PDB file of C-alpha atoms in Angstrom:
ATOM      1  CA  MET D   1     -14.470   1.994   3.768  1.00 92.00           C
ATOM      2  CA  PHE D   2     -12.709  -0.347   6.192  1.00 97.00           C
ATOM      3  CA  ARG D   3     -13.476  -2.643   9.086  1.00 98.00           C
ATOM      4  CA  ILE D   4     -10.626  -3.056  11.569  1.00 99.00           C
ATOM      5  CA  THR D   5     -10.747  -6.019  13.969  1.00 99.00           C
ATOM      6  CA  PHE D   6      -8.143  -6.160  16.716  1.00 99.00           C
ATOM      7  CA  PHE D   7      -7.089  -9.753  17.362  1.00 99.00           C
ATOM      8  CA  GLY D   8      -4.541  -8.657  19.974  1.00 98.00           C
ATOM      9  CA  THR D   9      -3.725  -5.311  21.585  1.00 98.00           C
ATOM     10  CA  GLY D  10      -0.966  -6.066  24.095  1.00 96.00           C
ATOM     11  CA  ASN D  11       2.757  -5.441  24.050  1.00 94.00           C
ATOM     12  CA  GLY D  12       5.554  -7.996  23.637  1.00 91.00           C
ATOM     13  CA  LEU D  13       4.430  -9.695  26.862  1.00 89.00           C
ATOM     14  CA  SER D  14       0.863 -10.905  26.337  1.00 88.00           C
ATOM     15  CA  TYR D  15      -1.696 -10.867  29.165  1.00 91.00           C
ATOM     16  CA  PRO D  16      -4.866 -12.806  30.068  1.00 91.00           C
ATOM     17  CA  ASN D  17      -7.015 -10.097  28.447  1.00 92.00           C
ATOM     18  CA  ARG D  18      -4.536  -8.830  25.844  1.00 96.00           C
ATOM     19  CA  GLU D  19      -2.699 -10.951  23.333  1.00 97.00           C
ATOM     20  CA  ASN D  20       0.228  -9.572  21.336  1.00 98.00           C
ATOM     21  CA  THR D  21      -0.823  -6.842  18.915  1.00 98.00           C
ATOM     22  CA  PHE D  22      -2.061  -7.905  15.485  1.00 99.00           C
ATOM     23  CA  PHE D  23      -5.188  -6.995  13.581  1.00 99.00           C
ATOM     24  CA  LEU D  24      -7.324  -7.548  10.501  1.00 99.00           C
ATOM     25  CA  VAL D  25      -8.082  -4.849   7.939  1.00 98.00           C
ATOM     26  CA  GLN D  26     -11.071  -5.557   5.679  1.00 98.00           C
ATOM     27  CA  HIS D  27     -11.598  -3.338   2.651  1.00 96.00           C
ATOM     28  CA  LEU D  28     -15.368  -3.543   2.374  1.00 94.00           C
ATOM     29  CA  PRO D  29     -15.830  -2.334  -1.245  1.00 91.00           C
ATOM     30  CA  ASN D  30     -13.458  -5.061  -2.499  1.00 90.00           C
ATOM     31  CA  ASN D  31     -14.502  -7.667   0.081  1.00 90.00           C
ATOM     32  CA  SER D  32     -10.780  -8.239   0.686  1.00 95.00           C
ATOM     33  CA  ALA D  33      -8.893  -8.898   3.916  1.00 98.00           C
ATOM     34  CA  TYR D  34      -5.351  -8.101   5.050  1.00 99.00           C
ATOM     35  CA  LEU D  35      -3.666  -9.316   8.225  1.00 99.00           C
ATOM     36  CA  VAL D  36      -1.187  -7.000   9.927  1.00 99.00           C
ATOM     37  CA  ASP D  37       1.360  -9.089  11.859  1.00 99.00           C
ATOM     38  CA  CYS D  38       0.585 -12.593  13.069  1.00 98.00           C
ATOM     39  CA  GLY D  39       0.164 -13.506  16.716  1.00 97.00           C
ATOM     40  CA  GLY D  40      -1.504 -16.446  18.427  1.00 96.00           C
ATOM     41  CA  SER D  41      -4.284 -18.623  16.970  1.00 97.00           C
ATOM     42  CA  PRO D  42      -4.664 -16.517  13.813  1.00 98.00           C
ATOM     43  CA  TRP D  43      -6.865 -18.983  11.916  1.00 98.00           C
ATOM     44  CA  VAL D  44      -9.492 -19.185  14.671  1.00 98.00           C
ATOM     45  CA  LYS D  45      -9.634 -15.401  14.828  1.00 98.00           C
ATOM     46  CA  LEU D  46      -9.988 -15.104  11.049  1.00 98.00           C
ATOM     47  CA  VAL D  47     -12.850 -17.611  11.032  1.00 98.00           C
ATOM     48  CA  LYS D  48     -14.632 -15.703  13.804  1.00 97.00           C
ATOM     49  CA  ALA D  49     -14.257 -12.557  11.687  1.00 97.00           C
ATOM     50  CA  GLY D  50     -15.864 -14.316   8.722  1.00 97.00           C
ATOM     51  CA  VAL D  51     -12.666 -14.613   6.674  1.00 97.00           C
ATOM     52  CA  GLY D  52     -12.302 -17.823   4.638  1.00 97.00           C
ATOM     53  CA  PRO D  53      -9.100 -19.439   3.340  1.00 97.00           C
ATOM     54  CA  GLU D  54      -9.280 -17.623  -0.012  1.00 97.00           C
ATOM     55  CA  ASP D  55     -10.420 -14.264   1.398  1.00 97.00           C
ATOM     56  CA  LEU D  56      -7.072 -13.279   2.893  1.00 98.00           C
ATOM     57  CA  LYS D  57      -5.301 -11.300   0.172  1.00 97.00           C
ATOM     58  CA  ALA D  58      -2.014 -10.566   1.937  1.00 98.00           C
ATOM     59  CA  LEU D  59      -0.084 -10.488   5.184  1.00 98.00           C
ATOM     60  CA  LEU D  60       1.871  -7.433   6.240  1.00 99.00           C
ATOM     61  CA  ILE D  61       4.612  -8.178   8.764  1.00 99.00           C
ATOM     62  CA  THR D  62       5.878  -4.967  10.345  1.00 98.00           C
ATOM     63  CA  HIS D  63       9.164  -6.428  11.612  1.00 97.00           C
ATOM     64  CA  GLY D  64      10.875  -9.606  12.682  1.00 96.00           C
ATOM     65  CA  HIS D  65      10.361  -9.618  16.450  1.00 96.00           C
ATOM     66  CA  ALA D  66       8.839 -12.829  17.794  1.00 96.00           C
ATOM     67  CA  ASP D  67       5.616 -11.294  19.140  1.00 96.00           C
ATOM     68  CA  HIS D  68       4.754 -10.103  15.628  1.00 98.00           C
ATOM     69  CA  THR D  69       5.624 -13.293  13.721  1.00 98.00           C
ATOM     70  CA  TYR D  70       5.228 -16.401  15.877  1.00 97.00           C
ATOM     71  CA  GLY D  71       1.735 -17.253  14.595  1.00 98.00           C
ATOM     72  CA  LEU D  72       2.845 -17.274  10.968  1.00 98.00           C
ATOM     73  CA  PRO D  73       3.651 -21.012  10.598  1.00 98.00           C
ATOM     74  CA  ALA D  74       0.311 -21.953  12.173  1.00 98.00           C
ATOM     75  CA  LEU D  75      -1.575 -19.627   9.834  1.00 99.00           C
ATOM     76  CA  ILE D  76       0.190 -20.874   6.703  1.00 99.00           C
ATOM     77  CA  GLN D  77      -0.546 -24.485   7.662  1.00 98.00           C
ATOM     78  CA  SER D  78      -4.177 -23.746   8.584  1.00 98.00           C
ATOM     79  CA  LEU D  79      -4.843 -22.027   5.252  1.00 99.00           C
ATOM     80  CA  TRP D  80      -3.364 -25.072   3.493  1.00 98.00           C
ATOM     81  CA  LEU D  81      -5.458 -27.505   5.547  1.00 98.00           C
ATOM     82  CA  ALA D  82      -8.552 -25.391   4.817  1.00 98.00           C
ATOM     83  CA  GLY D  83      -7.952 -25.781   1.083  1.00 98.00           C
ATOM     84  CA  ARG D  84      -6.387 -22.526  -0.023  1.00 98.00           C
ATOM     85  CA  LYS D  85      -5.137 -22.651  -3.621  1.00 98.00           C
ATOM     86  CA  SER D  86      -4.362 -19.055  -4.580  1.00 98.00           C
ATOM     87  CA  PRO D  87      -0.933 -17.489  -3.944  1.00 98.00           C
ATOM     88  CA  LEU D  88      -0.433 -15.517  -0.745  1.00 98.00           C
ATOM     89  CA  SER D  89       1.758 -12.418  -0.646  1.00 98.00           C
ATOM     90  CA  ILE D  90       3.646 -11.533   2.521  1.00 98.00           C
ATOM     91  CA  TYR D  91       4.965  -7.966   2.685  1.00 98.00           C
ATOM     92  CA  CYS D  92       7.776  -7.209   5.103  1.00 98.00           C
ATOM     93  CA  PRO D  93      10.620  -4.728   5.599  1.00 97.00           C
ATOM     94  CA  THR D  94      14.065  -5.274   4.147  1.00 94.00           C
ATOM     95  CA  GLY D  95      15.846  -8.037   6.047  1.00 93.00           C
ATOM     96  CA  ALA D  96      12.740  -9.776   7.408  1.00 96.00           C
ATOM     97  CA  GLU D  97      12.433 -12.270   4.542  1.00 97.00           C
ATOM     98  CA  LYS D  98      15.139 -14.418   6.143  1.00 97.00           C
ATOM     99  CA  ILE D  99      13.146 -14.644   9.384  1.00 97.00           C
ATOM    100  CA  ILE D 100       9.890 -15.489   7.603  1.00 98.00           C
ATOM    101  CA  LYS D 101      11.505 -18.148   5.431  1.00 97.00           C
ATOM    102  CA  GLY D 102      13.189 -19.619   8.492  1.00 97.00           C
ATOM    103  CA  LEU D 103       9.872 -19.954  10.312  1.00 97.00           C
ATOM    104  CA  LEU D 104       8.216 -21.652   7.346  1.00 97.00           C
ATOM    105  CA  GLU D 105      11.119 -24.000   6.675  1.00 97.00           C
ATOM    106  CA  LEU D 106      11.367 -24.941  10.356  1.00 96.00           C
ATOM    107  CA  PHE D 107       8.083 -26.815   9.927  1.00 97.00           C
ATOM    108  CA  ASP D 108       8.822 -27.885   6.341  1.00 97.00           C
ATOM    109  CA  LEU D 109       5.762 -25.975   5.139  1.00 98.00           C
ATOM    110  CA  PRO D 110       6.992 -25.177   1.603  1.00 96.00           C
ATOM    111  CA  ALA D 111       7.300 -28.925   0.954  1.00 96.00           C
ATOM    112  CA  LYS D 112       3.687 -29.773   1.830  1.00 97.00           C
ATOM    113  CA  PRO D 113       1.863 -31.449  -1.071  1.00 97.00           C
ATOM    114  CA  ASN D 114      -0.248 -28.979  -3.053  1.00 97.00           C
ATOM    115  CA  MET D 115       0.994 -26.082  -0.940  1.00 98.00           C
ATOM    116  CA  TYR D 116      -0.160 -22.772  -2.372  1.00 98.00           C
ATOM    117  CA  GLU D 117       2.518 -20.336  -3.517  1.00 98.00           C
ATOM    118  CA  ILE D 118       3.916 -17.967  -0.897  1.00 98.00           C
ATOM    119  CA  ILE D 119       5.370 -14.751  -2.301  1.00 98.00           C
ATOM    120  CA  ILE D 120       7.538 -12.759   0.102  1.00 98.00           C
ATOM    121  CA  GLN D 121       7.996  -9.151  -0.934  1.00 97.00           C
ATOM    122  CA  GLU D 122      10.491  -7.049   0.980  1.00 97.00           C
ATOM    123  CA  GLN D 123       9.653  -3.356   1.089  1.00 95.00           C
ATOM    124  CA  PRO D 124      12.437  -0.765   0.866  1.00 93.00           C
ATOM    125  CA  LEU D 125      12.477   1.455   3.916  1.00 91.00           C
ATOM    126  CA  GLU D 126      11.979   4.737   2.129  1.00 82.00           C
ATOM    127  CA  ARG D 127       9.699   7.671   2.884  1.00 82.00           C
ATOM    128  CA  GLU D 128       6.560   6.045   1.463  1.00 91.00           C
ATOM    129  CA  THR D 129       6.541   3.079  -0.916  1.00 94.00           C
ATOM    130  CA  LEU D 130       3.604   1.561  -2.779  1.00 94.00           C
ATOM    131  CA  ALA D 131       3.107  -2.056  -1.712  1.00 95.00           C
ATOM    132  CA  LEU D 132      -0.062  -2.958  -3.608  1.00 94.00           C
ATOM    133  CA  ARG D 133      -3.037  -1.520  -5.421  1.00 94.00           C
ATOM    134  CA  ASP D 134      -6.369  -3.291  -5.902  1.00 90.00           C
ATOM    135  CA  GLY D 135      -9.133  -1.216  -7.454  1.00 85.00           C
ATOM    136  CA  GLY D 136      -9.843   1.658  -5.077  1.00 90.00           C
ATOM    137  CA  LEU D 137      -7.546   0.216  -2.407  1.00 95.00           C
ATOM    138  CA  GLN D 138      -3.932   1.260  -2.100  1.00 96.00           C
ATOM    139  CA  ILE D 139      -1.448   0.206   0.590  1.00 97.00           C
ATOM    140  CA  THR D 140       1.829   2.023   1.136  1.00 97.00           C
ATOM    141  CA  THR D 141       4.622   1.354   3.626  1.00 98.00           C
ATOM    142  CA  PHE D 142       7.077   3.652   5.382  1.00 98.00           C
ATOM    143  CA  PRO D 143       9.982   3.266   7.836  1.00 98.00           C
ATOM    144  CA  ALA D 144       9.227   3.170  11.552  1.00 98.00           C
ATOM    145  CA  LEU D 145      11.911   3.778  14.208  1.00 97.00           C
ATOM    146  CA  HIS D 146      12.268   0.645  16.311  1.00 96.00           C
ATOM    147  CA  GLY D 147      15.949  -0.293  16.332  1.00 93.00           C
ATOM    148  CA  ILE D 148      15.564  -2.951  13.619  1.00 96.00           C
ATOM    149  CA  PRO D 149      14.056  -2.602  10.109  1.00 97.00           C
ATOM    150  CA  THR D 150      10.364  -1.921  10.759  1.00 98.00           C
ATOM    151  CA  MET D 151       7.595  -0.687   8.488  1.00 98.00           C
ATOM    152  CA  GLY D 152       4.435   1.207   9.230  1.00 98.00           C
ATOM    153  CA  MET D 153       1.685   1.390   6.632  1.00 98.00           C
ATOM    154  CA  VAL D 154      -1.193   3.407   5.234  1.00 98.00           C
ATOM    155  CA  PHE D 155      -4.395   1.906   3.818  1.00 98.00           C
ATOM    156  CA  TYR D 156      -6.114   4.213   1.330  1.00 97.00           C
ATOM    157  CA  ASP D 157      -9.654   3.805   0.008  1.00 95.00           C
ATOM    158  CA  LYS D 158     -10.151   6.205  -2.889  1.00 85.00           C
ATOM    159  CA  LYS D 159     -13.660   6.552  -4.249  1.00 74.00           C
ATOM    160  CA  ASP D 160     -15.849   9.370  -5.553  1.00 66.00           C
ATOM    161  CA  HIS D 161     -13.221  12.053  -4.903  1.00 67.00           C
ATOM    162  CA  LYS D 162     -13.037  11.058  -1.235  1.00 75.00           C
ATOM    163  CA  THR D 163     -10.084   9.343   0.408  1.00 90.00           C
ATOM    164  CA  VAL D 164     -10.458   7.290   3.576  1.00 93.00           C
ATOM    165  CA  ASN D 165      -7.104   6.415   5.088  1.00 96.00           C
ATOM    166  CA  VAL D 166      -6.015   4.261   8.007  1.00 98.00           C
ATOM    167  CA  VAL D 167      -2.461   4.879   9.232  1.00 98.00           C
ATOM    168  CA  TYR D 168      -0.568   2.366  11.403  1.00 99.00           C
ATOM    169  CA  SER D 169       2.573   3.513  13.198  1.00 98.00           C
ATOM    170  CA  ALA D 170       3.934  -0.003  13.872  1.00 98.00           C
ATOM    171  CA  ASP D 171       6.355  -0.308  16.808  1.00 98.00           C
ATOM    172  CA  THR D 172       8.228   2.985  16.950  1.00 98.00           C
ATOM    173  CA  VAL D 173       9.519   5.889  18.957  1.00 97.00           C
ATOM    174  CA  TYR D 174       8.099   9.278  17.967  1.00 97.00           C
ATOM    175  CA  ASN D 175       8.279   9.274  14.163  1.00 98.00           C
ATOM    176  CA  PRO D 176       8.389  12.684  12.408  1.00 97.00           C
ATOM    177  CA  LEU D 177       7.279  11.033   9.143  1.00 96.00           C
ATOM    178  CA  LEU D 178       3.847  10.581  10.662  1.00 98.00           C
ATOM    179  CA  GLU D 179       3.445  14.336  10.981  1.00 98.00           C
ATOM    180  CA  THR D 180       2.864  14.276   7.222  1.00 96.00           C
ATOM    181  CA  LEU D 181       1.480  10.787   6.607  1.00 96.00           C
ATOM    182  CA  ALA D 182      -1.128  10.974   9.379  1.00 97.00           C
ATOM    183  CA  LYS D 183      -2.241  14.542   8.623  1.00 96.00           C
ATOM    184  CA  ASP D 184      -6.065  14.622   8.762  1.00 95.00           C
ATOM    185  CA  ALA D 185      -6.156  10.799   8.683  1.00 97.00           C
ATOM    186  CA  SER D 186      -9.487   9.028   9.022  1.00 97.00           C
ATOM    187  CA  CYS D 187      -7.923   6.785  11.669  1.00 98.00           C
ATOM    188  CA  LEU D 188      -4.466   6.690  13.249  1.00 98.00           C
ATOM    189  CA  ILE D 189      -3.611   3.387  14.933  1.00 99.00           C
ATOM    190  CA  HIS D 190      -0.574   4.025  17.114  1.00 98.00           C
ATOM    191  CA  GLU D 191       1.434   1.865  19.451  1.00 97.00           C
ATOM    192  CA  CYS D 192       1.552   3.058  23.065  1.00 96.00           C
ATOM    193  CA  ASN D 193       3.801   0.786  25.087  1.00 93.00           C
ATOM    194  CA  GLY D 194       3.835   3.186  28.033  1.00 88.00           C
ATOM    195  CA  ALA D 195       1.521   5.821  29.473  1.00 89.00           C
ATOM    196  CA  ASP D 196       3.746   8.365  31.233  1.00 87.00           C
ATOM    197  CA  LYS D 197       7.046   7.073  29.897  1.00 85.00           C
ATOM    198  CA  ALA D 198       8.169   5.322  26.723  1.00 83.00           C
ATOM    199  CA  MET D 199       9.771   1.903  27.225  1.00 83.00           C
ATOM    200  CA  GLY D 200      12.667   0.931  24.967  1.00 84.00           C
ATOM    201  CA  GLN D 201      12.171   1.656  21.275  1.00 93.00           C
ATOM    202  CA  HIS D 202       8.495   2.505  21.769  1.00 95.00           C
ATOM    203  CA  SER D 203       6.130   5.435  22.277  1.00 97.00           C
ATOM    204  CA  SER D 204       4.405   6.891  25.329  1.00 95.00           C
ATOM    205  CA  LEU D 205       0.934   8.380  25.468  1.00 94.00           C
ATOM    206  CA  HIS D 206       2.584  11.803  25.566  1.00 94.00           C
ATOM    207  CA  ASP D 207       4.219  11.007  22.206  1.00 96.00           C
ATOM    208  CA  VAL D 208       0.890   9.981  20.687  1.00 96.00           C
ATOM    209  CA  VAL D 209      -0.910  13.097  21.936  1.00 95.00           C
ATOM    210  CA  ARG D 210       1.923  15.275  20.618  1.00 96.00           C
ATOM    211  CA  LEU D 211       1.521  13.682  17.195  1.00 97.00           C
ATOM    212  CA  MET D 212      -2.264  13.917  17.350  1.00 96.00           C
ATOM    213  CA  LYS D 213      -2.101  17.666  17.986  1.00 95.00           C
ATOM    214  CA  LYS D 214       0.076  18.106  14.894  1.00 97.00           C
ATOM    215  CA  THR D 215      -1.953  15.867  12.576  1.00 97.00           C
ATOM    216  CA  VAL D 216      -5.568  16.163  13.833  1.00 95.00           C
ATOM    217  CA  PRO D 217      -6.805  12.705  12.736  1.00 96.00           C
ATOM    218  CA  GLU D 218     -10.512  11.968  13.026  1.00 96.00           C
ATOM    219  CA  GLN D 219      -9.806   9.084  15.396  1.00 96.00           C
ATOM    220  CA  VAL D 220      -6.802   7.705  17.307  1.00 97.00           C
ATOM    221  CA  VAL D 221      -6.638   4.068  18.425  1.00 98.00           C
ATOM    222  CA  LEU D 222      -4.010   2.873  20.919  1.00 97.00           C
ATOM    223  CA  VAL D 223      -2.478  -0.611  20.626  1.00 98.00           C
ATOM    224  CA  HIS D 224       0.636  -2.468  21.892  1.00 97.00           C
ATOM    225  CA  LEU D 225      -0.513  -1.672  25.422  1.00 96.00           C
ATOM    226  CA  THR D 226       1.131  -2.573  28.733  1.00 94.00           C
ATOM    227  CA  GLU D 227      -0.879  -4.076  31.583  1.00 91.00           C
ATOM    228  CA  GLY D 228      -1.036  -1.814  34.632  1.00 88.00           C
ATOM    229  CA  GLU D 229      -0.268   1.419  32.795  1.00 89.00           C
ATOM    230  CA  ASN D 230      -2.791   4.141  33.648  1.00 90.00           C
ATOM    231  CA  TYR D 231      -3.776   5.266  30.162  1.00 92.00           C
ATOM    232  CA  GLU D 232      -7.257   6.359  31.251  1.00 89.00           C
ATOM    233  CA  ARG D 233      -5.927   8.807  33.852  1.00 91.00           C
ATOM    234  CA  LEU D 234      -3.637  10.525  31.368  1.00 90.00           C
ATOM    235  CA  LEU D 235      -6.359  10.704  28.733  1.00 91.00           C
ATOM    236  CA  GLN D 236      -8.622  12.408  31.267  1.00 90.00           C
ATOM    237  CA  GLN D 237      -5.857  14.897  32.067  1.00 91.00           C
ATOM    238  CA  TYR D 238      -5.581  15.706  28.377  1.00 92.00           C
ATOM    239  CA  GLY D 239      -9.368  15.993  28.101  1.00 90.00           C
ATOM    240  CA  LEU D 240      -9.536  13.195  25.530  1.00 88.00           C
ATOM    241  CA  LYS D 241     -12.320  10.624  25.311  1.00 83.00           C
ATOM    242  CA  GLN D 242     -14.070   8.193  22.973  1.00 79.00           C
ATOM    243  CA  PRO D 243     -14.849   8.022  20.110  1.00 83.00           C
ATOM    244  CA  GLU D 244     -12.019  10.373  19.090  1.00 87.00           C
ATOM    245  CA  PHE D 245      -9.509   8.481  21.254  1.00 92.00           C
ATOM    246  CA  VAL D 246      -9.888   4.722  21.713  1.00 95.00           C
ATOM    247  CA  ILE D 247      -7.961   2.318  23.930  1.00 96.00           C
ATOM    248  CA  ALA D 248      -8.268  -0.832  21.829  1.00 97.00           C
ATOM    249  CA  GLU D 249      -9.421  -4.122  23.345  1.00 97.00           C
ATOM    250  CA  ASP D 250      -8.954  -7.636  22.008  1.00 98.00           C
ATOM    251  CA  GLY D 251     -11.886  -8.508  19.757  1.00 98.00           C
ATOM    252  CA  MET D 252     -12.879  -4.870  19.210  1.00 98.00           C
ATOM    253  CA  SER D 253     -14.080  -4.013  15.703  1.00 98.00           C
ATOM    254  CA  LEU D 254     -14.234  -0.503  14.218  1.00 98.00           C
ATOM    255  CA  ARG D 255     -15.748   0.706  10.976  1.00 97.00           C
ATOM    256  CA  ILE D 256     -13.824   3.511   9.275  1.00 96.00           C
ATOM    257  CA  SER D 257     -15.586   5.474   6.530  1.00 91.00           C
TER     258      SER D 257
END
């Protein structure tokens, strides 16, 4: 069972009502929290979500673009100021460790007195790789298609012969791997940078609907959204509506079970 809280739902250019996409995944049986990417004012958003300095178990950075990483130094410092003592793992794709270390060293964070240990773990970009396991929770990563090393991820909650899984595409063009990984998923969170047309190394709403028809997830949630794109019109044309298809909003929280 998971609670997903969207701290930001916009694309690389944030907007008054949409910050850059990043979100919190809380595994309710373990009372553990995981932050996917790190945009603006992360500590304030964690506090509002009821997450304390020791509650955050790990960060998962999908790739090294600025809109997905710029809040990282502020978060690391805020956790330190709030008294965190336990080590913090940061999972990232191959090649992103250099960017993360550079951000932390820019502000001399590793040298702070009594700084907690930061463990950066690069994930190989293979078909599906186990990142961590904690009781009934399992997190795996897989390669997305975004022009630079990028990882999507799957959160699994396995209990009583039932598996609840949340799949995140990360920034990507249409990714055939998801045809398998998102099959019958409890929730598919997919980037949708454009409605009618994909922009750059991203996906359009047509791409997401194509994938949805092949995988039949219980729910699809759109993130990495562009201001002014007419997502609602296209969804109506496809005959799709909530709660099966959700256009995420900043601050929105969903319970997946």
